[in-house]
PDB file of C-alpha atoms in Angstrom:
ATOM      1  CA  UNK I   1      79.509  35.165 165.174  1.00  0.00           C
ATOM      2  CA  UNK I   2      77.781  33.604 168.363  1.00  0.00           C
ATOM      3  CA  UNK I   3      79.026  31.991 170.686  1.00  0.00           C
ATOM      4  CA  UNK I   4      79.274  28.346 169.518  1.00  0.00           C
ATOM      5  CA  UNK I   5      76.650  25.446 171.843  1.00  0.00           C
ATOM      6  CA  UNK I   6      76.189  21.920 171.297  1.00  0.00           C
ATOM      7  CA  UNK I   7      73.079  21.846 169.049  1.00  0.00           C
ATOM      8  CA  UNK I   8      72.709  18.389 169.626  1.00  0.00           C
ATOM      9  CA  UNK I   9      74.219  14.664 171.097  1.00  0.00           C
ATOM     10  CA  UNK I  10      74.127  11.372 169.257  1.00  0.00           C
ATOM     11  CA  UNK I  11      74.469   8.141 170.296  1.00  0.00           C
ATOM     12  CA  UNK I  12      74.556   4.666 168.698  1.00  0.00           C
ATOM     13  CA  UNK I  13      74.255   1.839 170.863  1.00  0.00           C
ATOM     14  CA  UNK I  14      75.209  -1.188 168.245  1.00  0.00           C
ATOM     15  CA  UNK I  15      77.749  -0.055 165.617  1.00  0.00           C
ATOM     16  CA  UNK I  16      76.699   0.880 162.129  1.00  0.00           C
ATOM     17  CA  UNK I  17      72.469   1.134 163.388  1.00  0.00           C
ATOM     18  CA  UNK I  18      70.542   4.321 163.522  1.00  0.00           C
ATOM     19  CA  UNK I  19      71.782   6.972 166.125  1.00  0.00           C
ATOM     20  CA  UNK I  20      69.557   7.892 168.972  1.00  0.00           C
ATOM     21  CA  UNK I  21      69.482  12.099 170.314  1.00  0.00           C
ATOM     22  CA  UNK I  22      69.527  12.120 174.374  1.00  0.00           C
ATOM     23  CA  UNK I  23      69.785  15.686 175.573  1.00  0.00           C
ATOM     24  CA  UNK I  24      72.770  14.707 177.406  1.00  0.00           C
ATOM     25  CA  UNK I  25      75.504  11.852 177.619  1.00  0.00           C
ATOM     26  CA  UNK I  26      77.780  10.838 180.071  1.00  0.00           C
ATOM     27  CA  UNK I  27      81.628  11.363 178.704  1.00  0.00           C
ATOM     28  CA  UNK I  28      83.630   8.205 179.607  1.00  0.00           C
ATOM     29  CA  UNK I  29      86.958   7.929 178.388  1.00  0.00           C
ATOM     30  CA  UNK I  30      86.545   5.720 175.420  1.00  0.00           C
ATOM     31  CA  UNK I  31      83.380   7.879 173.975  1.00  0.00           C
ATOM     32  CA  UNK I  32      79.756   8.394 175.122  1.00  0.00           C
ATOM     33  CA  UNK I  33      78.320   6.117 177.365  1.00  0.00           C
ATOM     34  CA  UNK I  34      76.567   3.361 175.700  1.00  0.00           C
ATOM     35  CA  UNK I  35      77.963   4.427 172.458  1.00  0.00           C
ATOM     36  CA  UNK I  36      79.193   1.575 170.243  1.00  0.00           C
ATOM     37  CA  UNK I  37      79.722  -0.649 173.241  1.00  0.00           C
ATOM     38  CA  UNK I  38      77.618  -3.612 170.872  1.00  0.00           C
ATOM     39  CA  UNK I  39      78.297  -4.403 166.931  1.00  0.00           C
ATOM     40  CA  UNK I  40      77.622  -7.078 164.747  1.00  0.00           C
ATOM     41  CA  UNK I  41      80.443  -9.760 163.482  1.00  0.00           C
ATOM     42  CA  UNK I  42      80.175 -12.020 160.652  1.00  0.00           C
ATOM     43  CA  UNK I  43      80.691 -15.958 159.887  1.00  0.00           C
ATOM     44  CA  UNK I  44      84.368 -15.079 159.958  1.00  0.00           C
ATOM     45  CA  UNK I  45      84.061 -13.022 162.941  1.00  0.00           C
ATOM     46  CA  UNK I  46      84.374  -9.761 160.799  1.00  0.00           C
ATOM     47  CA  UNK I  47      82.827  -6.393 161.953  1.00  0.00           C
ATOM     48  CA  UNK I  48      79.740  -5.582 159.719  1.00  0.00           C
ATOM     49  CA  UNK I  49      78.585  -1.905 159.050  1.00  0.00           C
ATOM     50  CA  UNK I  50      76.614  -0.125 156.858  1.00  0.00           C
ATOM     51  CA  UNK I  51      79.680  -0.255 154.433  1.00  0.00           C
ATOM     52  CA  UNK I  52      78.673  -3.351 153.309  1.00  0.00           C
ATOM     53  CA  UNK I  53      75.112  -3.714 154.702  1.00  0.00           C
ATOM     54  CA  UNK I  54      73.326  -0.267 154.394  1.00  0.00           C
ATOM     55  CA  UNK I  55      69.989  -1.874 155.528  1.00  0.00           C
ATOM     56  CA  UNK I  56      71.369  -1.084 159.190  1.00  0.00           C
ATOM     57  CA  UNK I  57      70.450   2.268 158.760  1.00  0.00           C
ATOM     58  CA  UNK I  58      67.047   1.131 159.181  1.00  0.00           C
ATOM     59  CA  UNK I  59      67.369  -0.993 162.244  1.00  0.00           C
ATOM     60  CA  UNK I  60      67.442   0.381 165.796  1.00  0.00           C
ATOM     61  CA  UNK I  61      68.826  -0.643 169.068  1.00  0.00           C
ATOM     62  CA  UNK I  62      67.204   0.726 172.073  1.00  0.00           C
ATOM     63  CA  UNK I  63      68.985   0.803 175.732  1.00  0.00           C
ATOM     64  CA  UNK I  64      67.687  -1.213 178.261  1.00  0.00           C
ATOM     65  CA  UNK I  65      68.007  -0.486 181.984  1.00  0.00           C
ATOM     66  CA  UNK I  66      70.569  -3.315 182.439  1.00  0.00           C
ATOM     67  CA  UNK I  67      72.983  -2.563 179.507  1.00  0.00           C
ATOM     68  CA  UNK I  68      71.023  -4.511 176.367  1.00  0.00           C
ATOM     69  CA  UNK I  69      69.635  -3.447 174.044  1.00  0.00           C
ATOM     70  CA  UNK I  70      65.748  -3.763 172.188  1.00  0.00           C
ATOM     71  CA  UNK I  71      66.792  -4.398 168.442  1.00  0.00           C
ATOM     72  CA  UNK I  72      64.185  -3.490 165.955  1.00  0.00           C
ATOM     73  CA  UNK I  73      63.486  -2.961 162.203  1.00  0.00           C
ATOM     74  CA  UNK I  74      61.018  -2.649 159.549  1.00  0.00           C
ATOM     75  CA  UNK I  75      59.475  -5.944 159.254  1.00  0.00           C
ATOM     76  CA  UNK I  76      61.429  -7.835 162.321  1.00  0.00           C
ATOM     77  CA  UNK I  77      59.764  -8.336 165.851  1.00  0.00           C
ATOM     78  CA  UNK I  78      61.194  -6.676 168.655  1.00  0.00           C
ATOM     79  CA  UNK I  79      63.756  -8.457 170.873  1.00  0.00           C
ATOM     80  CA  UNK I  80      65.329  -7.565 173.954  1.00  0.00           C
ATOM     81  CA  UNK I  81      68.960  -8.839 174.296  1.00  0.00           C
ATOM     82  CA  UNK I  82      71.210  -9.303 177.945  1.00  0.00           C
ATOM     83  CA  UNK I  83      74.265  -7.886 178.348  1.00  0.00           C
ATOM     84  CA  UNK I  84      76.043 -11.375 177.926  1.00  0.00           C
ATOM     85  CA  UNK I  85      78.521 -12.733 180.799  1.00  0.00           C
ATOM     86  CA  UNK I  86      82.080 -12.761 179.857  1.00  0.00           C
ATOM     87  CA  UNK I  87      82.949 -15.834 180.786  1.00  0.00           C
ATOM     88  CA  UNK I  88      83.978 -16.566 177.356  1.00  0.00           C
ATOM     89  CA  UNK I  89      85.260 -14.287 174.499  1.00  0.00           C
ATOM     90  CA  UNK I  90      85.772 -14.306 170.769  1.00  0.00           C
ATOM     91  CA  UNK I  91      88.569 -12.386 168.755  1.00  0.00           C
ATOM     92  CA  UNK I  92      86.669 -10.474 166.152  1.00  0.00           C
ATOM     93  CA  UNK I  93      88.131  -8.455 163.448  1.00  0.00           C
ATOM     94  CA  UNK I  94      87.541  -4.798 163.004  1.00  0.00           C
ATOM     95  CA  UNK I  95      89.128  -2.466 160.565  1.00  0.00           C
ATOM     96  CA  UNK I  96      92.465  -4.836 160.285  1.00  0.00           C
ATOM     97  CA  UNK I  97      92.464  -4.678 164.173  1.00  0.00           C
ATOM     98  CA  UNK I  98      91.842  -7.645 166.405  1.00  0.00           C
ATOM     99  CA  UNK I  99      90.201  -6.934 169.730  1.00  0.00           C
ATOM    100  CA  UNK I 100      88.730  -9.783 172.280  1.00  0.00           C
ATOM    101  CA  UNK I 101      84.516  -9.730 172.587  1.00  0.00           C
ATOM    102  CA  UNK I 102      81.501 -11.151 174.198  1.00  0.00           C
ATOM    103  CA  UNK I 103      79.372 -12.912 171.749  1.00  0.00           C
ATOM    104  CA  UNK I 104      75.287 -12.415 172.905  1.00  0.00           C
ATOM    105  CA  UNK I 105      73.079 -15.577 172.947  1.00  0.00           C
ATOM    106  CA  UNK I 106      71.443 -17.416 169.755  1.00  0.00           C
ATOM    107  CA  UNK I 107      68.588 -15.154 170.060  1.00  0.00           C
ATOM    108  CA  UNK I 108      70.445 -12.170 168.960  1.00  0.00           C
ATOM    109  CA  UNK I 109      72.292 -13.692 166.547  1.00  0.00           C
ATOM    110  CA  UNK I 110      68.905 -15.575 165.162  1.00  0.00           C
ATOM    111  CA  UNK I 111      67.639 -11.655 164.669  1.00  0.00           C
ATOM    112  CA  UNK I 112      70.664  -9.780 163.166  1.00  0.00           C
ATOM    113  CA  UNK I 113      71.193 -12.998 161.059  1.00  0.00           C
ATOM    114  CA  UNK I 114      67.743 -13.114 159.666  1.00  0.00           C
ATOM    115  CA  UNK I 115      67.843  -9.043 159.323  1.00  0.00           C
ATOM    116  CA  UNK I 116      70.801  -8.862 157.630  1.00  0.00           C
ATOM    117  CA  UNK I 117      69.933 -12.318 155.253  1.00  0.00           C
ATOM    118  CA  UNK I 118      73.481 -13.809 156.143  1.00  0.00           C
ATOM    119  CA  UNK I 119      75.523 -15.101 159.222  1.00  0.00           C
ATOM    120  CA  UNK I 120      75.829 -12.681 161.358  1.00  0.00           C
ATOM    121  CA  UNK I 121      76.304 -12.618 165.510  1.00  0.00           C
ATOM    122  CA  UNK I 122      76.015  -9.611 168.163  1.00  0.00           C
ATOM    123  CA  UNK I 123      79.025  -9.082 170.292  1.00  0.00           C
ATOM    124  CA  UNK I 124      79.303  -6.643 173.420  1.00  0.00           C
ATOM    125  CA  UNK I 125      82.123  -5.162 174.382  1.00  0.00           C
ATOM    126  CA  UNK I 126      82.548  -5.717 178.276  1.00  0.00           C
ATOM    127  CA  UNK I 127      85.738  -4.133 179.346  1.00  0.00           C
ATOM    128  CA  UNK I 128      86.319  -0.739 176.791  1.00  0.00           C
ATOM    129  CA  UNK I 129      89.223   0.465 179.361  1.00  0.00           C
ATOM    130  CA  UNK I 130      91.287  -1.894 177.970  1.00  0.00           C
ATOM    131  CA  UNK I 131      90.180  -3.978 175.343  1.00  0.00           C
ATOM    132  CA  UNK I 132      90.921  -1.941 172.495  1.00  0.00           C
ATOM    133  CA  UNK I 133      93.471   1.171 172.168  1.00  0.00           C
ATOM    134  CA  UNK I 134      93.314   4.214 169.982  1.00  0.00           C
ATOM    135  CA  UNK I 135      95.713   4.663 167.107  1.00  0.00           C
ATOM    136  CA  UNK I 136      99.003   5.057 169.093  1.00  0.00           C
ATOM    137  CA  UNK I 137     100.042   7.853 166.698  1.00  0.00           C
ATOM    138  CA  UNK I 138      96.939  10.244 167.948  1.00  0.00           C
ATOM    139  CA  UNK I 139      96.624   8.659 170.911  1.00  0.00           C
ATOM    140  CA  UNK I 140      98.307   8.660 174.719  1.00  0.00           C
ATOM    141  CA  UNK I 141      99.461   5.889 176.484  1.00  0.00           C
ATOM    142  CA  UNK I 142      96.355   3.709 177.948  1.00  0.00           C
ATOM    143  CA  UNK I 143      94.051   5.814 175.965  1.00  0.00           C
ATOM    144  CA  UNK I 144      91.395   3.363 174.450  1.00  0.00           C
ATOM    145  CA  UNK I 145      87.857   3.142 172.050  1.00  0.00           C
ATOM    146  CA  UNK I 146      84.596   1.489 171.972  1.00  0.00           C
ATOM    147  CA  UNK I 147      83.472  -0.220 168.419  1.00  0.00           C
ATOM    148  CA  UNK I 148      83.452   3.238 166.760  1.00  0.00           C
ATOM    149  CA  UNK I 149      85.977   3.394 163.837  1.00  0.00           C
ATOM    150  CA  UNK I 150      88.500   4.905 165.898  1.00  0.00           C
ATOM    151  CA  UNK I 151      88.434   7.316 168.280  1.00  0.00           C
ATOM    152  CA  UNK I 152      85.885   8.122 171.155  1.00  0.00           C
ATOM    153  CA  UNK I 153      84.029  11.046 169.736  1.00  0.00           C
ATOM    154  CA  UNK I 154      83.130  12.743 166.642  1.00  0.00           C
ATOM    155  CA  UNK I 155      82.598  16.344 166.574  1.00  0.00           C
ATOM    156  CA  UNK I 156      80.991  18.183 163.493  1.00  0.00           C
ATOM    157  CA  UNK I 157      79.637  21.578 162.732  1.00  0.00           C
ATOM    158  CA  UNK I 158      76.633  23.063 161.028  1.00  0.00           C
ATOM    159  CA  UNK I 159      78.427  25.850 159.677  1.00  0.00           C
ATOM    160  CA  UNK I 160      80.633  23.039 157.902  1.00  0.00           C
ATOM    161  CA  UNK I 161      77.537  21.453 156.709  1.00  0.00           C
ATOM    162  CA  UNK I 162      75.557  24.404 154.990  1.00  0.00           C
ATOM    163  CA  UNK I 163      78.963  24.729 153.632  1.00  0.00           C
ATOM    164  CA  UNK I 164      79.252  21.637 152.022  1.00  0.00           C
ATOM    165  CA  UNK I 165      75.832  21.538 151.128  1.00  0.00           C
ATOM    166  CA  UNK I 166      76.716  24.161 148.942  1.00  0.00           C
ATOM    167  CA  UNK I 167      79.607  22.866 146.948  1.00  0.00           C
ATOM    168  CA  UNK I 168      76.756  20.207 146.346  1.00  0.00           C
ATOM    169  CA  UNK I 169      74.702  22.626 145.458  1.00  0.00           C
ATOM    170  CA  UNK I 170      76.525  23.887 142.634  1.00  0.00           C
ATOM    171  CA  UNK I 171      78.175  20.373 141.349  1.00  0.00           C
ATOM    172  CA  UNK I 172      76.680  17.534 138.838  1.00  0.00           C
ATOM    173  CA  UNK I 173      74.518  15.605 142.028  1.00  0.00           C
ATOM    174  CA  UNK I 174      73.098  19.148 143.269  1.00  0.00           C
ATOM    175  CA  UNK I 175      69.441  16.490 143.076  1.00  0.00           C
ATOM    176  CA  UNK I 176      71.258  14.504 145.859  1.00  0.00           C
ATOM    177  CA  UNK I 177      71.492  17.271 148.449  1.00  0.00           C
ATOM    178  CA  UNK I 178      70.845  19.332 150.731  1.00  0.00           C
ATOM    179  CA  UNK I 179      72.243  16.279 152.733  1.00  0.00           C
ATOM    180  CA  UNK I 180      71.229  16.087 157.096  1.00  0.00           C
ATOM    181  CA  UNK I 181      74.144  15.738 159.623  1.00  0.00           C
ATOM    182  CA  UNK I 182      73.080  12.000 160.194  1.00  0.00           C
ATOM    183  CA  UNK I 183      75.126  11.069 156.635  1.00  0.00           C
ATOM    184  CA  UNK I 184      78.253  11.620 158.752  1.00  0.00           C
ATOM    185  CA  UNK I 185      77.044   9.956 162.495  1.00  0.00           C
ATOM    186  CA  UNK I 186      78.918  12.406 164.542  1.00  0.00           C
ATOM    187  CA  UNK I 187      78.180  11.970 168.609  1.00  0.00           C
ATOM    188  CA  UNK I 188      78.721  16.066 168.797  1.00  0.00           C
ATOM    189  CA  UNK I 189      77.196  18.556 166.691  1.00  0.00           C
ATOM    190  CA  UNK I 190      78.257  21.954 167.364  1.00  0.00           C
ATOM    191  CA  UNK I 191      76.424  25.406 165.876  1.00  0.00           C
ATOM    192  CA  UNK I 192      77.821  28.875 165.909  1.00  0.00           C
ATOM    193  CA  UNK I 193      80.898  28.453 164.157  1.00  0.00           C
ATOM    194  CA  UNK I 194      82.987  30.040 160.779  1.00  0.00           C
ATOM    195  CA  UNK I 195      82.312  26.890 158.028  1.00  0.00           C
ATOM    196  CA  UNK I 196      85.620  24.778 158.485  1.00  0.00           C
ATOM    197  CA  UNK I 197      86.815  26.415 161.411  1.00  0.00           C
ATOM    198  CA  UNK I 198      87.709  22.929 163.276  1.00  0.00           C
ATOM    199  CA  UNK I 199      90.439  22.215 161.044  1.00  0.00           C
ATOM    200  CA  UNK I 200      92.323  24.965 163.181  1.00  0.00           C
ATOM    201  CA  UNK I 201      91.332  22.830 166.606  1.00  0.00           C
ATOM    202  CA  UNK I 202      93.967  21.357 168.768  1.00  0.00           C
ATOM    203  CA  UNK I 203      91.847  21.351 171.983  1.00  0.00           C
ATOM    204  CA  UNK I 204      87.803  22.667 173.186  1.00  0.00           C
ATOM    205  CA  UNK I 205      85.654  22.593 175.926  1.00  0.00           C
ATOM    206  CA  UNK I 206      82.120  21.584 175.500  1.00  0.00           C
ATOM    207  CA  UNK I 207      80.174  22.346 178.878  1.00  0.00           C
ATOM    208  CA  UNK I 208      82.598  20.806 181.830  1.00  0.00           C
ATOM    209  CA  UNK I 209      84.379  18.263 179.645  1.00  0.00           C
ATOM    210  CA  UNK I 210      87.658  19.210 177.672  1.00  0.00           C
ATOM    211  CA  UNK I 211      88.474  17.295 174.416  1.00  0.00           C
ATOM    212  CA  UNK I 212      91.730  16.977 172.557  1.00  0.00           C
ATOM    213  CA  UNK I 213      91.653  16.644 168.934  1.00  0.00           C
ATOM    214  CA  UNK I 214      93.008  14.071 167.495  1.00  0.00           C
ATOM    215  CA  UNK I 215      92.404  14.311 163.554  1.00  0.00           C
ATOM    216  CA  UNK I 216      90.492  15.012 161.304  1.00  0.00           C
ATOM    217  CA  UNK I 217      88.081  12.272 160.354  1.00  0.00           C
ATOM    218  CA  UNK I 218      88.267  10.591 157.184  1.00  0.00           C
ATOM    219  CA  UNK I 219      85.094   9.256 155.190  1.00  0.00           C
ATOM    220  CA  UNK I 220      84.199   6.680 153.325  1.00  0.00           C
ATOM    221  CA  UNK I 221      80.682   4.768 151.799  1.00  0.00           C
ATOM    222  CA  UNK I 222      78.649   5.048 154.285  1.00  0.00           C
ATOM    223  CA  UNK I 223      78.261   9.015 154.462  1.00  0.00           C
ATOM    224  CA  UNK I 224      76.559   8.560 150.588  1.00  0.00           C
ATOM    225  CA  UNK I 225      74.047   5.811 152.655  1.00  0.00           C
ATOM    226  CA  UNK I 226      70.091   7.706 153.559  1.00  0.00           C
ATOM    227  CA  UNK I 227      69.968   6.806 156.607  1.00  0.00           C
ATOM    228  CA  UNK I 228      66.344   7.016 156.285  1.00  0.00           C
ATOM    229  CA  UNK I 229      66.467   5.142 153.488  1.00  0.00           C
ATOM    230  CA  UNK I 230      69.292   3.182 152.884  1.00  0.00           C
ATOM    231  CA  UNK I 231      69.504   4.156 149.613  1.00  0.00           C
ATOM    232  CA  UNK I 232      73.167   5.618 147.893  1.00  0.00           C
ATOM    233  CA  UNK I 233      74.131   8.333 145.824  1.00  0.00           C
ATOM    234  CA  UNK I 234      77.437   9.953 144.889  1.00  0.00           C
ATOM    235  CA  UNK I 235      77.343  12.597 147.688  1.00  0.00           C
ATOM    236  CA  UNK I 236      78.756  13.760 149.528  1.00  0.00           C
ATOM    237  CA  UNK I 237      81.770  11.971 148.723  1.00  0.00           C
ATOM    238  CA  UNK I 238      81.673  13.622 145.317  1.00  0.00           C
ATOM    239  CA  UNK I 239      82.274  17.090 146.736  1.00  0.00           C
ATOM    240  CA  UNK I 240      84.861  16.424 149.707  1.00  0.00           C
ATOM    241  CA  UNK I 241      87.315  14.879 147.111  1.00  0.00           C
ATOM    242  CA  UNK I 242      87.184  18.468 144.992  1.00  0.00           C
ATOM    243  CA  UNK I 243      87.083  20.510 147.640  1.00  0.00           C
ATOM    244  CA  UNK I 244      88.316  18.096 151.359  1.00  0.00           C
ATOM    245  CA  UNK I 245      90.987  15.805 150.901  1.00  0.00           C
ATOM    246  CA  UNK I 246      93.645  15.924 152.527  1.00  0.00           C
ATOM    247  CA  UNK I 247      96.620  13.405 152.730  1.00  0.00           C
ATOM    248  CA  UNK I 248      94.459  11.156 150.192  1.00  0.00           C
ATOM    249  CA  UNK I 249      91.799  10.920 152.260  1.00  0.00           C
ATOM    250  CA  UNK I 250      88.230  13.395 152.248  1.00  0.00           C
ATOM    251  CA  UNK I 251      87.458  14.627 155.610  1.00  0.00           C
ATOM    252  CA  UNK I 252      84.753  15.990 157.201  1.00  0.00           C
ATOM    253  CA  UNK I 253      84.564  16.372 161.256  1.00  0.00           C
ATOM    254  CA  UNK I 254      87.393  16.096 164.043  1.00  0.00           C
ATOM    255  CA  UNK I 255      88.245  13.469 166.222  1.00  0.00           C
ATOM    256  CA  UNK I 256      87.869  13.578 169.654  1.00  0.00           C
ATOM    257  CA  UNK I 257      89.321  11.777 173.027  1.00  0.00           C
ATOM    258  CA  UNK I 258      88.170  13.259 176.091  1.00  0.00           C
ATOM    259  CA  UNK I 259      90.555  14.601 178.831  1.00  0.00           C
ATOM    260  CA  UNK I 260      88.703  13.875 181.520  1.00  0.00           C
ATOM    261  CA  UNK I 261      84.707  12.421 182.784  1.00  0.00           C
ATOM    262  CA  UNK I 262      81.606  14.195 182.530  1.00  0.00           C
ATOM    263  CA  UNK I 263      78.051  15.221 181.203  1.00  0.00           C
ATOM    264  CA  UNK I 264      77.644  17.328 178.181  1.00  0.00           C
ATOM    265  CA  UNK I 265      74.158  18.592 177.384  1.00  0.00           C
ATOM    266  CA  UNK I 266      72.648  19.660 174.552  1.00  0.00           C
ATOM    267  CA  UNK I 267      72.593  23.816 174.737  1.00  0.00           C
ATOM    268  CA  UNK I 268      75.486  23.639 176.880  1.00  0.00           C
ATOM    269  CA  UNK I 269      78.804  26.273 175.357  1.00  0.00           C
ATOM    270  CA  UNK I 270      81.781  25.144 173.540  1.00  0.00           C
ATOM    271  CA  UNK I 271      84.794  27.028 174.073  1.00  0.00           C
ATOM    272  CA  UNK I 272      87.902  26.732 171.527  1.00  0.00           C
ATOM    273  CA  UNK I 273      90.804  26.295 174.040  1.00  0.00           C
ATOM    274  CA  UNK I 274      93.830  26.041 171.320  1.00  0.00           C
TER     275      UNK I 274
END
């Protein structure tokens, strides 16, 4: 077995849009930089993802030099949206969770509204050190997330994909696969690893940054989404409940919160610590 290197970084600038694939990221303590920091709410102030909107596969935030962010999609103009002041917040709901955010200006919400076909608003999140802590069960005191579902970083494997690609392989969907890494939106992807050999991980290295694992991450709808596409099947899903689950959920990928700042690049090594 080689020695195991990030094969690749991926970030998503609004929550639940297509990832983007610098060569390197800074590692802040609540995930990568510019990772999540924006998302979309509804009329009732509701987070909106792909699990009820797949089309957001399709549309794509670009960062701008200030903070903002260039939204696009198939059909839609281009439009470039401020990092809003925060003189003024609104509670917005995510995942049963309420955590305090900057709504953008009517131009932004114009866009995602008329993108999405329903009332919809962009928010930015404008203090991540403390507006919103991790799961105080996985998490250390003061520790604390972006918009991502949970946890700073996701961290998956290619050895655990050709793996699962198999078990699709030889089940009733095999048409559906082989499926890319993008189904599962992971900021991390590591190569050079046994298939399934993060579920032994307690801590790793990757380049000069150290990373505890939390857990291991549970999935849902959106991994069956194309994110080229937007289009659903049964997989993967299908496959990680015969062959993943664990403690009633499926899981594939780990967890991360970062121990400490830094840069990780792609190419750079990824040592398992404990």
């Amino acid at each position: 077995m080689s020695t195991p290197v990030l094969r690749s970084v991926q970030v998503h600038p609004v929550k639940a849009m297509r990832a983007l694939a610098p060569t390197e990221a800074e590692v802040q303590p609540w995930g990568l930089a510019g990772d999540r920091r924006w998302a979309v709410v509804d009329a009732a102030g509701k987070v909106v993802t792909q699990r009820r909107h797949p089309r957001m596969a399709l549309a794509t935030a670009e960062p701008l030099a200030d903070g903002g962010v260039a939204l696009s999609a198939p059909g839609h103009p281009t439009v470039e949206i401020e990092v809003p002041s925060p003189t003024a917040t609104i509670t917005m709901e995510i995942f049963d969770k309420y955590v305090e955010a900057v709504p953008a200006g009517g131009e932004a919400a114009a866009w995602v509204s008329a993108y999405l076909e329903t009332d919809a608003r962009l928010v930015h999140m404008d203090a991540p050190e403390h507006r919103r802590p991790v799961d105080p069960e996985y998490a250390l005191p003061g520790e604390t997330v972006s918009f991502a579902d949970g946890y700073p970083l996701l961290a998956a494997t290619t050895a655990s994909l050709d793996a699962l690609n198999s078990l699709i392989a030889a089940g009733d969907h095999a048409h559906e696969g082989p499926l890319p890494m993008n189904r599962f939106r992971p900021n991390l992807v590591i190569e050079g690893t046994d298939p399934w050999a993060e579920d032994g991980w307690t801590r790793l290295a990757v380049g000069e940054v150290t990373f505890r694992v939390a857990r291991p991450c549970g999935r849902c709808v959106v991994t069956t989404t194309n994110q080229f596409t937007a289009e659903r099947g049964k997989e993967p899903l299908r496959s990680l409940a015969l062959h993943r689950k664990r403690d009633g959920r499926v899981i594939f990928g780990q967890n991360l919160v970062p121990e400490h700042r830094g840069t990780v690049r792609v190419g750079d090594p990824v040592k398992i610590l404990d």
